[in-house]
mmCIF file of C-alpha atoms in Angstrom:
data_model
loop_
_atom_site.group_PDB
_atom_site.id
_atom_site.type_symbol
_atom_site.label_atom_id
_atom_site.label_comp_id
_atom_site.label_asym_id
_atom_site.label_seq_id
_atom_site.Cartn_x
_atom_site.Cartn_y
_atom_site.Cartn_z
ATOM 1 C CA MET A 1 -27.477 -69.745 -138.525
ATOM 2 C CA ILE A 2 -30.542 -68.322 -138.636
ATOM 3 C CA GLY A 3 -31.650 -66.393 -142.203
ATOM 4 C CA GLN A 4 -34.355 -64.105 -141.524
ATOM 5 C CA ARG A 5 -36.381 -63.113 -139.003
ATOM 6 C CA PHE A 6 -39.414 -61.874 -138.436
ATOM 7 C CA ASP A 7 -41.353 -60.605 -134.311
ATOM 8 C CA ALA A 8 -45.019 -59.278 -134.331
ATOM 9 C CA ASN A 9 -46.233 -58.851 -131.404
ATOM 10 C CA GLY A 10 -45.242 -60.998 -129.222
ATOM 11 C CA ALA A 11 -45.076 -63.753 -131.812
ATOM 12 C CA HIS A 12 -42.045 -64.473 -133.312
ATOM 13 C CA PHE A 13 -40.886 -66.810 -137.252
ATOM 14 C CA ALA A 14 -37.510 -67.544 -137.520
ATOM 15 C CA PHE A 15 -36.333 -69.137 -140.801
ATOM 16 C CA THR A 16 -32.448 -71.205 -141.010
ATOM 17 C CA ASP A 17 -30.203 -70.843 -143.556
ATOM 18 C CA ARG A 18 -27.410 -74.096 -144.102
ATOM 19 C CA TRP A 19 -24.109 -72.303 -142.280
ATOM 20 C CA GLY A 20 -22.990 -72.437 -138.298
ATOM 21 C CA GLY A 21 -23.650 -76.299 -138.072
ATOM 22 C CA VAL A 22 -21.630 -78.811 -136.732
ATOM 23 C CA SER A 23 -22.517 -81.223 -139.834
ATOM 24 C CA ALA A 24 -20.240 -83.043 -142.000
ATOM 25 C CA VAL A 25 -20.151 -83.074 -146.099
ATOM 26 C CA PRO A 26 -22.538 -83.125 -147.867
ATOM 27 C CA TYR A 27 -25.106 -82.208 -145.215
ATOM 28 C CA GLU A 28 -22.902 -78.701 -143.667
ATOM 29 C CA GLU A 29 -23.348 -77.441 -141.792
ATOM 30 C CA LEU A 30 -26.761 -76.710 -139.931
ATOM 31 C CA ASN A 31 -28.418 -80.200 -141.114
ATOM 32 C CA LEU A 32 -31.471 -79.446 -138.654
ATOM 33 C CA GLY A 33 -33.226 -83.084 -140.606
ATOM 34 C CA GLY A 34 -32.922 -86.375 -138.211
ATOM 35 C CA ALA A 35 -33.636 -88.216 -141.713
ATOM 36 C CA VAL A 36 -31.586 -87.851 -143.966
ATOM 37 C CA GLY A 37 -28.733 -89.658 -143.264
ATOM 38 C CA ASP A 38 -26.558 -86.688 -141.195
ATOM 39 C CA ALA A 39 -25.002 -88.613 -137.547
ATOM 40 C CA PRO A 40 -27.708 -88.482 -135.444
ATOM 41 C CA GLU A 41 -25.360 -86.227 -132.591
ATOM 42 C CA ALA A 42 -24.787 -83.728 -135.003
ATOM 43 C CA VAL A 43 -27.934 -83.148 -135.765
ATOM 44 C CA ARG A 44 -28.793 -82.675 -131.940
ATOM 45 C CA ALA A 45 -25.771 -80.274 -131.593
ATOM 46 C CA ASN A 46 -27.055 -78.093 -134.962
ATOM 47 C CA ARG A 47 -31.004 -78.368 -133.183
ATOM 48 C CA SER A 48 -29.274 -77.008 -129.281
ATOM 49 C CA LEU A 49 -27.563 -74.556 -131.646
ATOM 50 C CA ALA A 50 -30.491 -72.962 -133.897
ATOM 51 C CA ALA A 51 -32.370 -73.460 -130.523
ATOM 52 C CA GLY A 52 -29.886 -70.829 -128.158
ATOM 53 C CA ALA A 53 -29.590 -68.293 -131.159
ATOM 54 C CA LEU A 54 -33.541 -68.329 -130.862
ATOM 55 C CA GLY A 55 -33.574 -67.839 -127.460
ATOM 56 C CA LEU A 56 -35.295 -71.278 -127.667
ATOM 57 C CA ASP A 57 -35.043 -73.990 -125.263
ATOM 58 C CA PRO A 58 -33.856 -77.014 -127.411
ATOM 59 C CA ALA A 59 -36.310 -79.357 -125.250
ATOM 60 C CA ARG A 60 -39.443 -76.960 -125.800
ATOM 61 C CA VAL A 61 -39.217 -77.572 -129.386
ATOM 62 C CA VAL A 62 -41.719 -79.921 -130.821
ATOM 63 C CA TRP A 63 -40.633 -81.833 -134.270
ATOM 64 C CA MET A 64 -43.297 -83.566 -136.794
ATOM 65 C CA ASN A 65 -42.494 -86.572 -139.302
ATOM 66 C CA GLN A 66 -44.033 -84.829 -142.728
ATOM 67 C CA VAL A 67 -45.332 -86.902 -144.699
ATOM 68 C CA HIS A 68 -46.775 -84.370 -147.759
ATOM 69 C CA GLY A 69 -50.350 -84.687 -146.650
ATOM 70 C CA ALA A 70 -52.568 -82.875 -144.559
ATOM 71 C CA ASP A 71 -53.189 -83.599 -141.545
ATOM 72 C CA VAL A 72 -52.909 -81.321 -138.473
ATOM 73 C CA ALA A 73 -51.548 -81.785 -135.087
ATOM 74 C CA ARG A 74 -52.544 -79.452 -131.913
ATOM 75 C CA VAL A 75 -49.695 -79.745 -129.425
ATOM 76 C CA ASP A 76 -48.912 -78.623 -126.345
ATOM 77 C CA GLY A 77 -45.140 -79.502 -125.239
ATOM 78 C CA PRO A 78 -43.363 -81.236 -126.512
ATOM 79 C CA TRP A 79 -43.420 -85.722 -127.629
ATOM 80 C CA ASP A 80 -41.371 -86.806 -124.540
ATOM 81 C CA GLY A 81 -39.807 -89.922 -125.993
ATOM 82 C CA ALA A 82 -43.436 -90.647 -127.717
ATOM 83 C CA GLU A 83 -43.609 -91.599 -131.477
ATOM 84 C CA ILE A 84 -43.862 -88.047 -133.681
ATOM 85 C CA PRO A 85 -46.986 -88.650 -135.544
ATOM 86 C CA ALA A 86 -47.135 -88.712 -139.271
ATOM 87 C CA VAL A 87 -48.583 -85.382 -139.510
ATOM 88 C CA ASP A 88 -47.859 -82.156 -141.691
ATOM 89 C CA ALA A 89 -48.983 -78.902 -139.074
ATOM 90 C CA LEU A 90 -48.982 -78.329 -135.814
ATOM 91 C CA VAL A 91 -51.070 -75.971 -134.054
ATOM 92 C CA THR A 92 -50.827 -74.883 -130.084
ATOM 93 C CA THR A 93 -52.060 -72.292 -127.880
ATOM 94 C CA ARG A 94 -48.834 -73.285 -125.609
ATOM 95 C CA ARG A 95 -47.224 -70.020 -124.990
ATOM 96 C CA GLY A 96 -43.537 -70.306 -125.079
ATOM 97 C CA LEU A 97 -43.706 -73.771 -127.299
ATOM 98 C CA GLY A 98 -41.034 -74.073 -130.733
ATOM 99 C CA LEU A 99 -43.607 -75.378 -133.666
ATOM 100 C CA ALA A 100 -40.539 -76.384 -136.515
ATOM 101 C CA VAL A 101 -40.602 -77.894 -139.267
ATOM 102 C CA LEU A 102 -38.462 -79.374 -141.389
ATOM 103 C CA THR A 103 -37.303 -77.725 -145.757
ATOM 104 C CA ALA A 104 -35.197 -78.471 -148.389
ATOM 105 C CA ASP A 105 -37.153 -77.006 -151.234
ATOM 106 C CA CYS A 106 -40.830 -77.405 -149.458
ATOM 107 C CA VAL A 107 -42.878 -73.984 -148.397
ATOM 108 C CA PRO A 108 -41.837 -73.294 -144.821
ATOM 109 C CA VAL A 109 -45.417 -71.990 -143.756
ATOM 110 C CA LEU A 110 -45.692 -70.000 -139.981
ATOM 111 C CA LEU A 111 -48.397 -68.915 -138.496
ATOM 112 C CA ALA A 112 -49.305 -67.095 -135.419
ATOM 113 C CA ASP A 113 -52.534 -65.020 -134.110
ATOM 114 C CA PRO A 114 -50.723 -62.947 -131.298
ATOM 115 C CA VAL A 115 -54.330 -61.375 -129.772
ATOM 116 C CA ALA A 116 -55.804 -65.464 -129.731
ATOM 117 C CA GLY A 117 -52.785 -67.338 -128.200
ATOM 118 C CA VAL A 118 -52.418 -69.338 -130.971
ATOM 119 C CA ALA A 119 -49.243 -70.454 -133.521
ATOM 120 C CA ALA A 120 -49.070 -72.444 -136.018
ATOM 121 C CA ALA A 121 -46.488 -74.470 -138.684
ATOM 122 C CA ALA A 122 -47.110 -76.714 -142.005
ATOM 123 C CA HIS A 123 -45.144 -77.900 -144.363
ATOM 124 C CA ALA A 124 -46.389 -77.206 -147.652
ATOM 125 C CA GLY A 125 -44.673 -79.565 -150.328
ATOM 126 C CA ARG A 126 -46.832 -79.485 -154.337
ATOM 127 C CA PRO A 127 -48.526 -82.772 -152.316
ATOM 128 C CA GLY A 128 -49.620 -81.011 -149.265
ATOM 129 C CA MET A 129 -50.747 -77.526 -151.013
ATOM 130 C CA VAL A 130 -52.594 -79.933 -153.410
ATOM 131 C CA ALA A 131 -53.855 -82.005 -150.570
ATOM 132 C CA GLY A 132 -55.024 -78.652 -148.163
ATOM 133 C CA VAL A 133 -52.110 -78.616 -145.659
ATOM 134 C CA VAL A 134 -53.042 -74.784 -145.358
ATOM 135 C CA PRO A 135 -56.599 -74.649 -145.211
ATOM 136 C CA ALA A 136 -56.566 -77.724 -142.876
ATOM 137 C CA THR A 137 -53.966 -74.894 -140.436
ATOM 138 C CA VAL A 138 -56.073 -72.698 -140.671
ATOM 139 C CA GLU A 139 -59.008 -74.317 -140.100
ATOM 140 C CA ALA A 140 -57.766 -75.506 -136.714
ATOM 141 C CA MET A 141 -56.164 -71.940 -135.802
ATOM 142 C CA ILE A 142 -59.939 -71.020 -136.190
ATOM 143 C CA GLY A 143 -61.414 -73.509 -134.212
ATOM 144 C CA LEU A 144 -58.458 -72.672 -131.221
ATOM 145 C CA GLY A 145 -60.013 -69.133 -131.322
ATOM 146 C CA ALA A 146 -57.788 -67.691 -133.869
ATOM 147 C CA ASP A 147 -59.627 -65.033 -136.012
ATOM 148 C CA PRO A 148 -57.855 -64.633 -139.868
ATOM 149 C CA ALA A 149 -57.674 -61.282 -140.060
ATOM 150 C CA ARG A 150 -55.100 -61.086 -136.853
ATOM 151 C CA ILE A 151 -53.016 -63.794 -138.343
ATOM 152 C CA VAL A 152 -49.689 -63.003 -139.138
ATOM 153 C CA ALA A 153 -48.487 -65.615 -141.572
ATOM 154 C CA ARG A 154 -44.730 -65.797 -143.532
ATOM 155 C CA THR A 155 -43.533 -68.181 -145.584
ATOM 156 C CA GLY A 156 -39.528 -69.099 -145.955
ATOM 157 C CA PRO A 157 -37.228 -70.103 -148.452
ATOM 158 C CA ALA A 158 -38.326 -72.728 -150.829
ATOM 159 C CA VAL A 159 -38.155 -73.498 -154.767
ATOM 160 C CA CYS A 160 -39.458 -71.029 -156.746
ATOM 161 C CA GLY A 161 -41.993 -71.433 -159.490
ATOM 162 C CA HIS A 162 -38.981 -69.872 -162.109
ATOM 163 C CA CYS A 163 -37.248 -73.105 -161.202
ATOM 164 C CA TYR A 164 -39.257 -75.851 -159.909
ATOM 165 C CA GLU A 165 -39.306 -77.774 -163.690
ATOM 166 C CA VAL A 166 -42.643 -80.819 -163.211
ATOM 167 C CA PRO A 167 -44.196 -82.626 -166.061
ATOM 168 C CA GLU A 168 -46.972 -80.677 -168.242
ATOM 169 C CA ALA A 169 -49.435 -83.404 -166.687
ATOM 170 C CA MET A 170 -48.238 -82.556 -163.437
ATOM 171 C CA ARG A 171 -48.395 -78.878 -163.651
ATOM 172 C CA ALA A 172 -51.985 -79.601 -164.745
ATOM 173 C CA GLU A 173 -53.186 -81.186 -162.622
ATOM 174 C CA VAL A 174 -51.657 -78.932 -159.702
ATOM 175 C CA ALA A 175 -53.236 -75.888 -161.619
ATOM 176 C CA GLU A 176 -57.558 -77.945 -161.079
ATOM 177 C CA THR A 177 -57.038 -77.858 -157.587
ATOM 178 C CA GLU A 178 -55.054 -74.499 -157.430
ATOM 179 C CA PRO A 179 -54.778 -71.693 -160.546
ATOM 180 C CA ALA A 180 -52.182 -69.461 -158.619
ATOM 181 C CA ALA A 181 -49.378 -72.524 -159.516
ATOM 182 C CA ARG A 182 -49.201 -72.907 -162.316
ATOM 183 C CA ALA A 183 -46.188 -71.881 -163.636
ATOM 184 C CA GLU A 184 -42.769 -71.776 -166.273
ATOM 185 C CA THR A 185 -39.434 -71.747 -165.496
ATOM 186 C CA SER A 186 -37.046 -69.402 -166.615
ATOM 187 C CA TRP A 187 -36.173 -71.423 -169.141
ATOM 188 C CA GLY A 188 -39.727 -71.599 -171.373
ATOM 189 C CA THR A 189 -40.848 -75.647 -169.645
ATOM 190 C CA PRO A 190 -44.119 -76.352 -167.457
ATOM 191 C CA ALA A 191 -43.632 -75.541 -163.593
ATOM 192 C CA VAL A 192 -45.325 -75.150 -160.193
ATOM 193 C CA ASP A 193 -44.707 -72.265 -157.702
ATOM 194 C CA VAL A 194 -45.992 -73.538 -155.097
ATOM 195 C CA VAL A 195 -45.126 -70.496 -152.710
ATOM 196 C CA ALA A 196 -47.530 -68.684 -154.867
ATOM 197 C CA GLY A 197 -50.422 -71.343 -154.713
ATOM 198 C CA VAL A 198 -50.022 -70.894 -150.689
ATOM 199 C CA HIS A 199 -50.363 -67.410 -150.870
ATOM 200 C CA ALA A 200 -53.165 -67.410 -152.658
ATOM 201 C CA GLN A 201 -54.849 -70.386 -150.127
ATOM 202 C CA LEU A 202 -54.035 -67.619 -147.175
ATOM 203 C CA GLU A 203 -55.455 -65.058 -149.516
ATOM 204 C CA ARG A 204 -58.832 -66.728 -149.827
ATOM 205 C CA LEU A 205 -58.664 -67.970 -145.964
ATOM 206 C CA GLY A 206 -58.865 -64.322 -145.010
ATOM 207 C CA VAL A 207 -55.466 -64.402 -144.393
ATOM 208 C CA THR A 208 -54.654 -60.297 -145.750
ATOM 209 C CA ASP A 209 -50.852 -59.661 -143.139
ATOM 210 C CA ARG A 210 -48.492 -61.839 -145.120
ATOM 211 C CA GLN A 211 -44.514 -61.685 -146.515
ATOM 212 C CA ALA A 212 -42.571 -64.711 -148.394
ATOM 213 C CA SER A 213 -39.290 -65.176 -148.248
ATOM 214 C CA ALA A 214 -37.169 -63.605 -151.696
ATOM 215 C CA VAL A 215 -35.252 -66.633 -151.466
ATOM 216 C CA CYS A 216 -35.279 -69.653 -153.689
ATOM 217 C CA THR A 217 -33.928 -72.875 -151.919
ATOM 218 C CA ARG A 218 -32.419 -74.058 -155.915
ATOM 219 C CA GLU A 219 -30.426 -71.274 -156.940
ATOM 220 C CA SER A 220 -29.342 -70.073 -153.225
ATOM 221 C CA ALA A 221 -25.764 -72.145 -151.913
ATOM 222 C CA ASP A 222 -26.618 -70.757 -149.005
ATOM 223 C CA HIS A 223 -30.573 -73.242 -148.749
ATOM 224 C CA TYR A 224 -30.114 -76.826 -148.708
ATOM 225 C CA SER A 225 -32.237 -77.803 -152.379
ATOM 226 C CA TYR A 226 -33.247 -81.642 -152.395
ATOM 227 C CA ARG A 227 -33.804 -81.254 -155.892
ATOM 228 C CA ARG A 228 -30.722 -79.219 -156.399
ATOM 229 C CA ASP A 229 -28.168 -81.889 -155.066
ATOM 230 C CA ARG A 230 -30.876 -84.547 -153.792
ATOM 231 C CA THR A 231 -28.370 -85.865 -151.054
ATOM 232 C CA THR A 232 -28.419 -83.132 -148.687
ATOM 233 C CA GLY A 233 -29.780 -80.926 -145.721
ATOM 234 C CA ARG A 234 -33.088 -79.840 -144.299
ATOM 235 C CA LEU A 235 -33.531 -76.328 -142.946
ATOM 236 C CA ALA A 236 -36.128 -74.814 -140.308
ATOM 237 C CA GLY A 237 -39.424 -72.354 -140.163
ATOM 238 C CA TYR A 238 -39.618 -72.403 -135.790
ATOM 239 C CA VAL A 239 -43.125 -69.537 -134.444
ATOM 240 C CA TRP A 240 -43.138 -69.288 -130.576
ATOM 241 C CA LEU A 241 -44.746 -67.151 -128.973
ATOM 242 C CA ASP A 242 -43.641 -65.227 -125.795
ATOM 243 C CA ASP A 243 -44.414 -66.503 -122.560
ATOM 244 C CA VAL A 244 -46.554 -64.442 -120.676
ATOM 245 C CA SER A 245 -50.059 -64.142 -120.217
ATOM 246 C CA ALA A 246 -52.044 -62.243 -122.550
ATOM 247 C CA PRO A 247 -56.788 -61.508 -122.116
ATOM 248 C CA GLY A 248 -58.307 -64.445 -123.721
ATOM 249 C CA THR A 249 -55.268 -66.671 -124.161
ATOM 250 C CA THR A 250 -56.758 -69.903 -122.777
ATOM 251 C CA PRO A 251 -54.163 -72.653 -121.950
ATOM 252 C CA GLY A 252 -53.606 -75.661 -124.255
ATOM 253 C CA SER A 253 -54.970 -78.983 -123.508
ATOM 254 C CA PRO A 254 -53.245 -82.117 -124.173
ATOM 255 C CA ALA A 255 -51.872 -82.974 -127.953
ATOM 256 C CA GLY A 256 -54.687 -84.573 -130.126
ATOM 257 C CA LYS A 257 -54.869 -84.387 -134.169
ATOM 258 C CA ASN A 258 -57.549 -82.828 -136.047
ATOM 259 C CA ARG A 259 -57.933 -82.438 -139.918
#
């Protein structure tokens, strides 16, 4: 259920695998995506199971309407029935609030500055990486008092550069924006390495405490992969801060939108 978890000075990062849930084929078992065709009651049950395994209240986890863009929403709590905005990153100063990002090959990017009390989650597929969702997210964190030198970054299971085949023209276009993303498949054709691109962007932003998952979703039977299966479920990455007071932490304000 929880494939990987990391804890760092009161900040917590976790990534799910596909097992331990209630969804039926082809979403078996722990599908956490609500817009892939799975039964809504199964998704709700899976989200509750995953949150419980992490010690989170399912009602205190914020989800996104992801659109492969670079918009960032600052949140202070769940949407509570309001329309979920089309964004690809969330940032918060609210301790104990879980931020979630859904993926099935794209890169889930989890970030936290435990000293400033700022956490963020971003969805970085190829279009989002090119659009600059990661720099936009770090910029939003800095605006809330985070320091890139203190930010802890963890990226979860994603399709690797040896498996993400694309046309040569697309590879060239991506490499114009992010040269580190230029790659070649294991069978010798043009490819894009979004994980490498994300980490190169983080490095340029001054984020040095970084770690990438070694799991390639396309190669792993324990993870969902859209490129491999097309109709499939979604994994989730979660980030949250301990729900305690900390020097220098300021309470969150009502949800807004940053670019």
